[in-house]
XYZ file of C-alpha atoms in Angstrom:
583
model
C 0.000 0.000 0.000
C 2.842 2.373 0.814
C 4.363 1.693 -2.624
C 1.023 2.421 -4.335
C 0.714 5.652 -2.375
C 4.196 6.723 -3.443
C 3.416 5.942 -7.100
C 0.172 7.948 -6.960
C 1.954 10.895 -5.320
C 4.675 10.917 -7.999
C 2.042 10.692 -10.758
C 0.057 13.583 -9.253
C 3.221 15.665 -8.896
C 4.108 15.076 -12.548
C 0.601 16.054 -13.618
C 0.763 19.315 -11.666
C 4.216 20.059 -13.130
C 3.005 19.520 -16.701
C -0.036 21.734 -16.101
C 2.236 24.496 -14.794
C 4.432 24.179 -17.882
C 1.406 24.455 -20.183
C 0.092 27.436 -18.237
C 3.455 29.208 -18.466
C 3.747 28.631 -22.217
C 0.214 29.886 -22.841
C 0.702 32.951 -20.638
C 3.952 34.118 -22.239
C 3.252 36.929 -24.652
C 5.310 37.602 -27.771
C 6.949 34.151 -27.884
C 8.597 35.032 -31.141
C 11.844 35.469 -32.955
C 13.631 38.791 -33.052
C 14.768 40.537 -36.195
C 18.455 41.241 -36.705
C 19.301 44.915 -36.556
C 22.098 44.788 -39.119
C 23.693 42.417 -41.586
C 22.206 39.479 -43.419
C 18.698 38.165 -43.529
C 15.740 39.845 -45.133
C 13.292 42.386 -43.808
C 10.450 40.494 -45.464
C 11.119 37.401 -43.389
C 11.270 39.462 -40.259
C 7.959 41.138 -41.018
C 6.288 37.803 -41.799
C 7.324 36.444 -38.411
C 6.231 39.520 -36.514
C 9.773 40.185 -35.368
C 11.093 43.258 -33.631
C 14.585 44.506 -33.180
C 15.302 44.630 -29.450
C 15.646 41.597 -27.239
C 14.664 41.660 -23.581
C 17.565 41.524 -21.166
C 18.531 39.310 -18.269
C 16.784 36.063 -17.448
C 13.744 36.935 -19.577
C 15.911 36.931 -22.684
C 17.158 33.399 -22.089
C 13.726 32.044 -21.109
C 11.934 33.453 -24.141
C 14.585 33.683 -26.860
C 14.102 31.977 -30.208
C 17.327 33.323 -31.743
C 19.283 30.350 -33.084
C 22.544 31.626 -31.579
C 21.035 32.036 -28.110
C 19.500 28.576 -28.281
C 22.852 27.182 -29.379
C 24.392 28.746 -26.267
C 21.650 27.215 -24.094
C 22.245 23.779 -25.605
C 25.984 24.155 -25.027
C 25.550 25.172 -21.385
C 23.183 22.262 -20.796
C 25.630 19.876 -22.483
C 28.518 20.983 -20.248
C 26.380 20.509 -17.120
C 25.417 17.001 -18.281
C 29.069 16.286 -19.144
C 30.044 17.239 -15.592
C 27.328 14.984 -14.142
C 28.383 12.027 -16.278
C 32.089 12.638 -15.637
C 31.722 12.857 -11.859
C 29.606 9.682 -11.927
C 32.271 7.690 -13.722
C 35.045 8.969 -11.445
C 33.090 7.733 -8.413
C 32.568 4.384 -10.133
C 36.222 4.071 -11.137
C 37.281 4.930 -7.578
C 35.115 2.062 -6.369
C 36.686 -0.270 -8.957
C 40.223 0.561 -7.790
C 39.961 -2.393 -5.388
C 38.167 -5.731 -5.973
C 35.725 -5.517 -3.061
C 33.079 -2.971 -2.086
C 34.771 -0.267 -0.032
C 33.512 3.143 -1.219
C 29.896 2.911 -2.407
C 27.226 0.239 -2.194
C 26.381 -1.879 -5.261
C 22.912 -0.302 -5.439
C 24.370 3.187 -5.739
C 27.009 1.896 -8.184
C 24.264 0.451 -10.400
C 22.364 3.738 -10.233
C 25.439 5.681 -11.325
C 26.088 3.135 -14.080
C 22.569 3.587 -15.460
C 22.479 7.380 -15.393
C 26.075 7.738 -16.646
C 25.335 5.949 -19.915
C 22.033 7.709 -20.532
C 23.478 11.098 -19.573
C 26.491 10.909 -21.870
C 24.462 9.714 -24.863
C 21.181 11.612 -24.563
C 22.035 14.635 -22.418
C 25.649 15.421 -23.353
C 26.540 14.239 -26.862
C 23.220 14.867 -28.618
C 22.550 18.337 -27.096
C 26.160 19.456 -27.625
C 25.952 18.528 -31.303
C 22.664 20.454 -31.402
C 24.468 23.420 -29.812
C 26.932 23.680 -32.702
C 24.191 22.925 -35.210
C 21.858 25.615 -33.904
C 24.525 28.274 -33.699
C 26.426 27.606 -36.914
C 24.214 25.853 -39.471
C 22.299 29.063 -40.327
C 25.612 30.959 -40.509
C 27.212 28.294 -42.716
C 24.337 28.093 -45.200
C 23.515 31.821 -45.318
C 20.143 31.600 -43.511
C 18.788 34.266 -41.175
C 17.606 31.700 -38.588
C 16.309 28.160 -38.236
C 13.199 27.332 -40.243
C 11.017 26.985 -37.106
C 12.398 29.219 -34.344
C 9.623 28.506 -31.837
C 9.922 24.741 -32.294
C 13.644 25.211 -31.841
C 13.088 26.828 -28.454
C 10.528 24.252 -27.335
C 12.896 21.425 -28.321
C 15.543 22.800 -25.977
C 13.221 23.474 -23.057
C 12.089 19.847 -23.051
C 15.618 18.830 -22.053
C 15.934 20.268 -18.498
C 12.819 18.455 -17.216
C 14.003 15.329 -19.075
C 17.319 15.508 -17.222
C 15.613 15.957 -13.849
C 13.423 12.931 -14.506
C 16.392 10.802 -15.582
C 18.432 11.866 -12.550
C 15.499 11.708 -10.109
C 16.611 8.433 -8.524
C 19.874 10.086 -7.451
C 18.484 13.563 -6.721
C 15.557 12.551 -4.507
C 16.696 10.731 -1.329
C 13.425 8.843 -0.925
C 13.666 7.299 -4.397
C 15.850 4.269 -5.018
C 17.846 4.845 -8.223
C 17.103 2.971 -11.411
C 19.455 0.000 -11.817
C 18.665 -1.268 -15.302
C 21.822 -0.025 -17.081
C 21.300 2.294 -20.045
C 20.031 -0.583 -22.233
C 17.049 -1.229 -19.893
C 16.895 -4.927 -20.795
C 13.718 -6.808 -19.936
C 12.612 -8.577 -17.788
C 14.808 -6.664 -15.296
C 13.446 -3.252 -16.292
C 9.854 -4.547 -16.037
C 10.241 -6.224 -12.666
C 12.186 -3.527 -10.781
C 9.414 -1.787 -8.797
C 11.079 1.567 -8.025
C 9.316 4.730 -9.310
C 12.688 6.075 -10.514
C 12.455 3.618 -13.415
C 9.181 5.141 -14.595
C 10.514 8.663 -14.203
C 13.652 7.740 -16.146
C 11.557 6.286 -18.979
C 9.440 9.458 -19.090
C 12.616 11.561 -19.165
C 13.995 9.518 -22.046
C 10.698 9.970 -23.869
C 10.928 13.750 -23.443
C 14.512 13.823 -24.673
C 13.501 11.753 -27.705
C 10.703 14.183 -28.546
C 13.161 17.059 -28.209
C 15.691 15.387 -30.501
C 13.044 14.556 -33.116
C 11.746 18.144 -33.143
C 15.307 19.385 -33.611
C 15.894 16.945 -36.478
C 12.784 18.145 -38.322
C 13.988 21.711 -37.873
C 17.476 20.987 -39.227
C 16.087 19.179 -42.279
C 13.664 22.007 -43.057
C 16.369 24.635 -42.517
C 18.977 23.002 -44.749
C 16.465 22.258 -47.493
C 14.602 25.577 -47.555
C 16.705 28.296 -45.901
C 19.985 28.050 -47.814
C 21.285 31.206 -49.431
C 21.104 31.599 -53.195
C 24.833 30.891 -53.491
C 24.694 27.635 -51.497
C 23.745 24.761 -53.766
C 24.041 21.118 -52.803
C 27.601 20.852 -54.215
C 28.572 23.887 -52.106
C 27.072 22.646 -48.849
C 29.712 22.247 -46.134
C 30.359 18.829 -44.635
C 29.058 19.692 -41.185
C 25.704 20.514 -42.775
C 25.807 17.299 -44.833
C 26.474 15.151 -41.774
C 23.878 16.945 -39.649
C 21.313 16.492 -42.423
C 22.090 12.767 -42.587
C 21.966 12.552 -38.796
C 18.560 14.235 -38.769
C 17.243 11.717 -41.295
C 18.437 8.853 -39.083
C 16.762 10.456 -36.072
C 13.398 10.572 -37.861
C 13.507 6.804 -38.352
C 15.187 5.749 -35.080
C 13.827 7.902 -32.257
C 10.087 7.350 -32.845
C 10.755 3.625 -32.558
C 12.531 4.167 -29.240
C 9.585 6.239 -28.045
C 7.185 3.449 -28.961
C 9.319 0.862 -27.161
C 9.465 3.076 -24.048
C 5.657 3.407 -24.031
C 5.333 -0.375 -24.336
C 7.759 -0.810 -21.437
C 5.806 1.680 -19.309
C 2.579 -0.195 -20.085
C 4.172 -3.509 -19.078
C 5.401 -1.966 -15.839
C 2.219 -0.184 -14.807
C -0.778 -1.781 -16.558
C 0.067 -5.465 -16.796
C 0.461 -5.706 -20.564
C 2.708 -8.437 -21.966
C 4.698 -6.813 -24.753
C 7.970 -8.103 -23.305
C 6.668 -10.958 -21.153
C 7.332 -14.576 -22.086
C 3.675 -15.108 -22.959
C 3.738 -12.019 -25.185
C 6.496 -10.671 -27.407
C 9.245 -11.936 -25.104
C 12.344 -10.222 -23.696
C 14.147 -10.539 -27.052
C 11.553 -8.211 -28.613
C 12.897 -5.384 -26.436
C 16.408 -6.040 -27.689
C 15.272 -5.916 -31.319
C 13.373 -2.663 -30.792
C 16.071 -1.071 -28.659
C 18.979 -1.944 -30.929
C 17.119 -0.990 -34.096
C 17.307 2.440 -32.491
C 20.536 1.866 -30.581
C 22.982 1.150 -33.357
C 21.862 3.939 -35.683
C 22.189 6.080 -32.533
C 25.951 5.470 -32.621
C 26.069 6.968 -36.113
C 23.608 9.682 -35.110
C 26.258 10.709 -32.587
C 29.411 10.183 -34.664
C 28.390 11.610 -38.055
C 28.265 15.306 -37.029
C 31.686 15.066 -35.292
C 32.980 13.547 -38.541
C 31.574 16.602 -40.305
C 33.211 18.926 -37.798
C 36.615 17.302 -38.320
C 36.101 17.380 -42.095
C 35.437 21.120 -41.770
C 38.192 22.014 -39.285
C 41.100 19.759 -40.220
C 41.625 21.242 -43.743
C 41.726 24.787 -42.265
C 44.909 23.945 -40.380
C 46.363 21.785 -43.160
C 46.438 24.724 -45.556
C 44.441 22.931 -48.249
C 40.925 21.877 -49.143
C 39.603 18.524 -48.014
C 40.798 15.713 -50.254
C 37.944 13.827 -51.933
C 35.053 16.040 -50.820
C 32.458 14.110 -52.859
C 33.637 10.758 -51.531
C 33.268 12.015 -47.965
C 29.691 13.090 -48.759
C 28.878 9.769 -50.446
C 30.401 7.805 -47.552
C 28.257 9.838 -45.127
C 25.104 8.889 -47.020
C 26.259 5.253 -47.234
C 26.745 5.105 -43.459
C 23.248 6.538 -43.011
C 21.714 3.783 -45.145
C 23.782 0.873 -43.829
C 23.362 1.858 -40.163
C 19.849 0.388 -40.076
C 21.077 -3.039 -41.192
C 23.488 -3.856 -38.368
C 21.460 -3.776 -35.133
C 21.444 -7.539 -34.475
C 25.243 -7.701 -34.139
C 24.458 -6.699 -30.532
C 22.439 -9.925 -30.280
C 24.780 -12.619 -31.610
C 24.757 -14.301 -28.175
C 20.940 -14.436 -27.887
C 20.483 -17.570 -29.975
C 19.038 -16.009 -33.142
C 19.129 -17.993 -36.393
C 22.750 -18.502 -37.595
C 21.791 -17.442 -41.144
C 20.434 -14.142 -39.809
C 23.577 -13.689 -37.718
C 25.741 -14.163 -40.808
C 23.852 -11.508 -42.782
C 24.194 -8.996 -39.956
C 27.894 -9.815 -39.661
C 28.351 -9.076 -43.376
C 26.624 -5.684 -43.182
C 28.485 -4.818 -39.955
C 31.800 -5.485 -41.689
C 30.675 -3.575 -44.798
C 29.832 -0.411 -42.872
C 33.497 -0.123 -41.922
C 34.296 0.697 -45.572
C 32.680 4.180 -45.779
C 34.163 4.997 -42.371
C 37.608 3.992 -43.668
C 37.061 6.207 -46.735
C 36.729 9.194 -44.427
C 39.859 8.267 -42.482
C 41.946 8.001 -45.645
C 40.577 11.346 -46.863
C 41.521 13.059 -43.570
C 45.016 11.565 -43.633
C 45.514 12.476 -47.303
C 44.378 16.031 -46.579
C 47.157 16.347 -44.001
C 49.736 14.668 -46.249
C 52.221 17.314 -47.463
C 49.954 20.010 -46.034
C 51.070 23.074 -44.126
C 50.060 21.803 -40.691
C 49.491 24.256 -37.847
C 49.194 22.437 -34.532
C 46.634 24.678 -32.883
C 44.265 23.256 -30.269
C 41.469 22.652 -32.841
C 43.927 20.829 -35.122
C 45.361 18.726 -32.284
C 41.899 17.618 -31.211
C 40.986 16.827 -34.845
C 44.084 14.643 -35.162
C 43.225 13.064 -31.804
C 39.760 12.283 -33.168
C 41.254 10.491 -36.164
C 43.559 8.405 -33.966
C 40.876 7.401 -31.462
C 38.336 6.760 -34.216
C 40.745 4.347 -35.918
C 41.211 2.408 -32.657
C 37.495 2.432 -31.876
C 36.627 1.382 -35.426
C 39.130 -1.467 -35.627
C 38.050 -2.882 -32.258
C 34.465 -2.668 -33.513
C 35.332 -4.735 -36.596
C 36.440 -7.558 -34.297
C 33.115 -7.420 -32.453
C 31.286 -7.647 -35.789
C 32.774 -11.127 -36.323
C 30.482 -13.738 -34.762
C 33.127 -16.091 -33.237
C 35.040 -13.214 -31.626
C 31.869 -11.519 -30.385
C 30.682 -14.706 -28.672
C 33.915 -14.701 -26.649
C 34.051 -10.953 -25.894
C 30.320 -10.224 -25.544
C 29.402 -8.385 -22.322
C 33.037 -8.071 -21.266
C 34.978 -4.865 -20.671
C 36.289 -5.142 -24.237
C 32.903 -3.854 -25.433
C 33.126 -0.993 -22.914
C 36.610 -0.050 -24.132
C 35.569 -0.134 -27.804
C 32.445 1.925 -27.193
C 34.261 4.534 -25.123
C 36.963 4.955 -27.752
C 34.121 6.059 -30.032
C 31.953 8.049 -27.614
C 34.574 9.889 -25.566
C 37.739 9.248 -27.536
C 36.266 10.298 -30.881
C 32.957 12.145 -30.412
C 33.977 14.061 -27.290
C 37.392 14.956 -28.726
C 35.841 16.246 -31.986
C 33.438 18.423 -29.993
C 36.399 19.919 -28.132
C 38.005 20.670 -31.508
C 34.899 22.544 -32.646
C 34.625 24.359 -29.342
C 38.146 25.794 -29.575
C 37.803 26.522 -33.308
C 34.663 28.617 -32.860
C 35.421 30.003 -29.404
C 36.293 33.481 -30.806
C 32.955 33.665 -32.616
C 30.626 33.039 -29.723
C 32.644 34.860 -27.069
C 34.616 37.541 -28.915
C 37.598 36.396 -26.794
C 40.537 34.018 -27.279
C 41.138 31.091 -24.949
C 44.454 30.439 -23.191
C 46.333 28.407 -25.755
C 48.739 26.733 -23.330
C 45.871 25.483 -21.169
C 44.110 24.217 -24.291
C 47.200 22.180 -25.180
C 47.344 20.786 -21.638
C 43.680 19.872 -22.007
C 44.474 18.029 -25.244
C 47.392 15.998 -23.911
C 45.688 15.049 -20.651
C 42.552 14.068 -22.562
C 44.459 11.905 -25.030
C 46.678 10.273 -22.412
C 43.807 9.729 -19.986
C 41.410 8.316 -22.577
C 43.965 5.943 -24.127
C 45.259 4.675 -20.773
C 41.702 4.084 -19.526
C 40.185 2.530 -22.618
C 43.162 0.323 -23.504
C 43.047 -1.008 -19.934
C 39.361 -1.835 -20.473
C 40.221 -3.688 -23.694
C 42.820 -5.757 -21.837
C 40.315 -6.480 -19.043
C 37.905 -7.719 -21.711
C 40.560 -9.984 -23.206
C 41.026 -11.393 -19.704
C 37.311 -12.130 -19.451
C 36.140 -9.550 -16.900
C 32.383 -8.980 -17.330
C 30.958 -5.488 -17.496
C 28.438 -3.832 -15.119
C 29.852 -5.324 -11.894
C 30.841 -3.333 -8.805
C 33.153 -6.103 -7.550
C 35.543 -8.421 -9.366
C 38.128 -11.139 -8.886
C 41.583 -10.089 -7.606
C 43.209 -11.195 -10.876
C 41.665 -8.130 -12.585
C 42.937 -5.616 -10.022
C 46.013 -4.347 -11.897
C 44.266 -3.279 -15.107
C 41.349 -1.821 -13.109
C 43.819 0.302 -11.186
C 45.435 1.440 -14.452
C 41.980 2.330 -15.818
C 41.157 4.304 -12.672
C 44.412 6.280 -12.859
C 43.704 7.024 -16.522
C 40.157 8.152 -15.717
C 41.417 10.639 -13.136
C 44.019 11.959 -15.590
C 41.144 12.456 -18.031
C 39.145 14.182 -15.282
C 41.976 16.623 -14.520
C 42.059 17.537 -18.215
C 38.365 18.414 -18.137
C 38.850 20.595 -15.041
C 41.459 22.540 -17.023
C 38.964 22.827 -19.888
C 36.242 24.264 -17.649
C 38.688 26.690 -15.994
C 39.978 27.792 -19.387
C 36.592 28.533 -20.911
C 35.218 30.325 -17.844
C 38.343 32.413 -17.230
C 38.814 33.194 -20.937
C 35.147 34.084 -21.378
C 35.351 36.547 -18.502
C 38.889 37.896 -18.806
C 40.422 36.570 -22.020
C 42.001 38.853 -24.638
C 39.509 40.423 -27.003
C 39.761 39.122 -30.577
C 40.394 42.170 -32.726
C 41.469 40.300 -35.858
C 38.539 39.570 -38.183
C 40.404 36.435 -39.332
C 41.926 35.038 -36.104
C 42.924 31.711 -37.698
C 44.458 33.268 -40.866
C 42.160 31.300 -43.133
C 41.820 33.881 -45.893
C 45.390 33.368 -47.129
C 44.535 29.773 -48.098
C 41.074 30.661 -49.406
C 39.461 28.656 -46.607
C 37.527 31.310 -44.698
C 33.925 30.100 -44.676
C 30.661 31.965 -44.212
C 30.556 31.982 -40.421
C 33.927 33.735 -40.298
C 32.780 36.338 -42.826
C 29.760 36.915 -40.573
C 32.154 37.273 -37.636
C 34.237 39.824 -39.594
C 31.137 41.915 -40.353
C 30.130 41.828 -36.715
C 33.600 42.932 -35.619
C 33.622 45.775 -38.117
C 30.142 46.870 -37.054
C 31.180 46.871 -33.390
C 34.172 49.087 -34.186
C 32.064 51.429 -36.294
C 29.368 51.997 -33.668
C 31.822 52.126 -30.738
C 30.664 48.916 -28.991
C 33.741 46.860 -29.709
C 34.278 45.656 -26.149
C 34.558 42.009 -27.010
C 31.124 41.110 -25.686
C 28.913 39.064 -27.947
C 25.714 40.713 -29.100
C 24.120 37.689 -30.677
C 21.081 39.685 -31.777
C 23.182 42.096 -33.771
C 23.340 40.061 -36.940
C 22.069 36.945 -38.598
C 23.492 34.371 -40.880
C 22.744 35.841 -44.267
C 25.906 36.347 -46.237
C 26.760 38.856 -48.937
């Protein structure tokens, strides 16, 4: 009875919260976009949208803005907060794993951290941070004045904070036991665990999926309909190509995840049998989840590939080698990504003929990824390399992506996967991709565009320290996990046999080295944002000499010149002062 009372109280609280959200949205007047005061964009568009020139100030601006640059900043801030949550979680877990037995945290708390860490890094860090760069820079890169649907853009972001609170509720609310299903939420475990935190986590995931789908629709509409007259498909930059492909994958993958989550909620709360033995069975969840889950890997890695394809040539002094092949390989990955999901299920007893077909497609998808790698390496070959922080992180992405990709090829082979399945080898491979490649590419983009969205320059020496600590920490940690997997240590356990102690201790040391690097990153961006040197050069990376200065940097130059002309050149960003239209 007490459990039923708790469930009813949580349900009532959620209902009241949603009603308050609806009331707030309906009561806000002038929820609209704001016209740029100078620069690109057209007056006609502004008049059609009912725009006006001046933004409100303070908190009201950030709560009501629909400016794509402001929303990009909000996404970025949210992503850094989620990154901190996920990073602190894994440091606590790695500290516990320093010794074989339980001596720091209880297994229940460990399992809760394990569950929220995976979900946080995938759904609340990587996806929103990619959306941050997409929102801020896609309109600037394609010569648009804003996103196609500014209001939808704002709503998509504001679904994320409540989603995060729901996902983290089991750790934020003392009276709630944390969800302990791991991020894959396999049935029957996720059906039979009675804690309300499971239901709240599923609702939070549903909200984040709705947010991501709304953003994908917006990116597709923007890239198709808002491009400038001088931006045809052959002229579209690679970040836009990869984000467009990512958005297409999202439209097919995320609605399926949402449907599976609803089915799981119905099984948990209303006695349906979608994933019960007498119904669809536990394997049905795996099919539905991984049909979303493996395209999700490419949903996350394609835009970072686009970022590296955009940034790496700038510091190689030459255009990207094989531009068309990189575009074609992006589209090939998008198509093939939906034909590989069952390689996560080789150990479930599915038909050997079906396993063989999925193995073939899983091996084939490595080919377009390898095409990109060879194009990046060839671009650097005999180039005029400048080892700035963005370039170092781009090179680090290529290195980690090669390791993550090669280890993934082994897992695509059925005999090897049956031996290594559910060991720490899988964890090492996956983290080489998620943190070693995706996270590193996002750092590259952050440093590359830091002058644009702050008007300041970061401390270059600290950025280099951040790079080296990140690369050393990630490689020490993830190689140790690979070796643990070769030794047979299973994943998702808070305790282990003494024979695995040495490599676990190496992994823990590497994780803390990685953590120190991220502390330097946070210090660098905060201190540089507040006190860093003002960027007075309209071409801070000297891209014009090689003919590689793209549209966003021409927009930045116009903004700098306008600030000097009207006497406001204090280095502060006035993101309402211009839009993305170019020339």
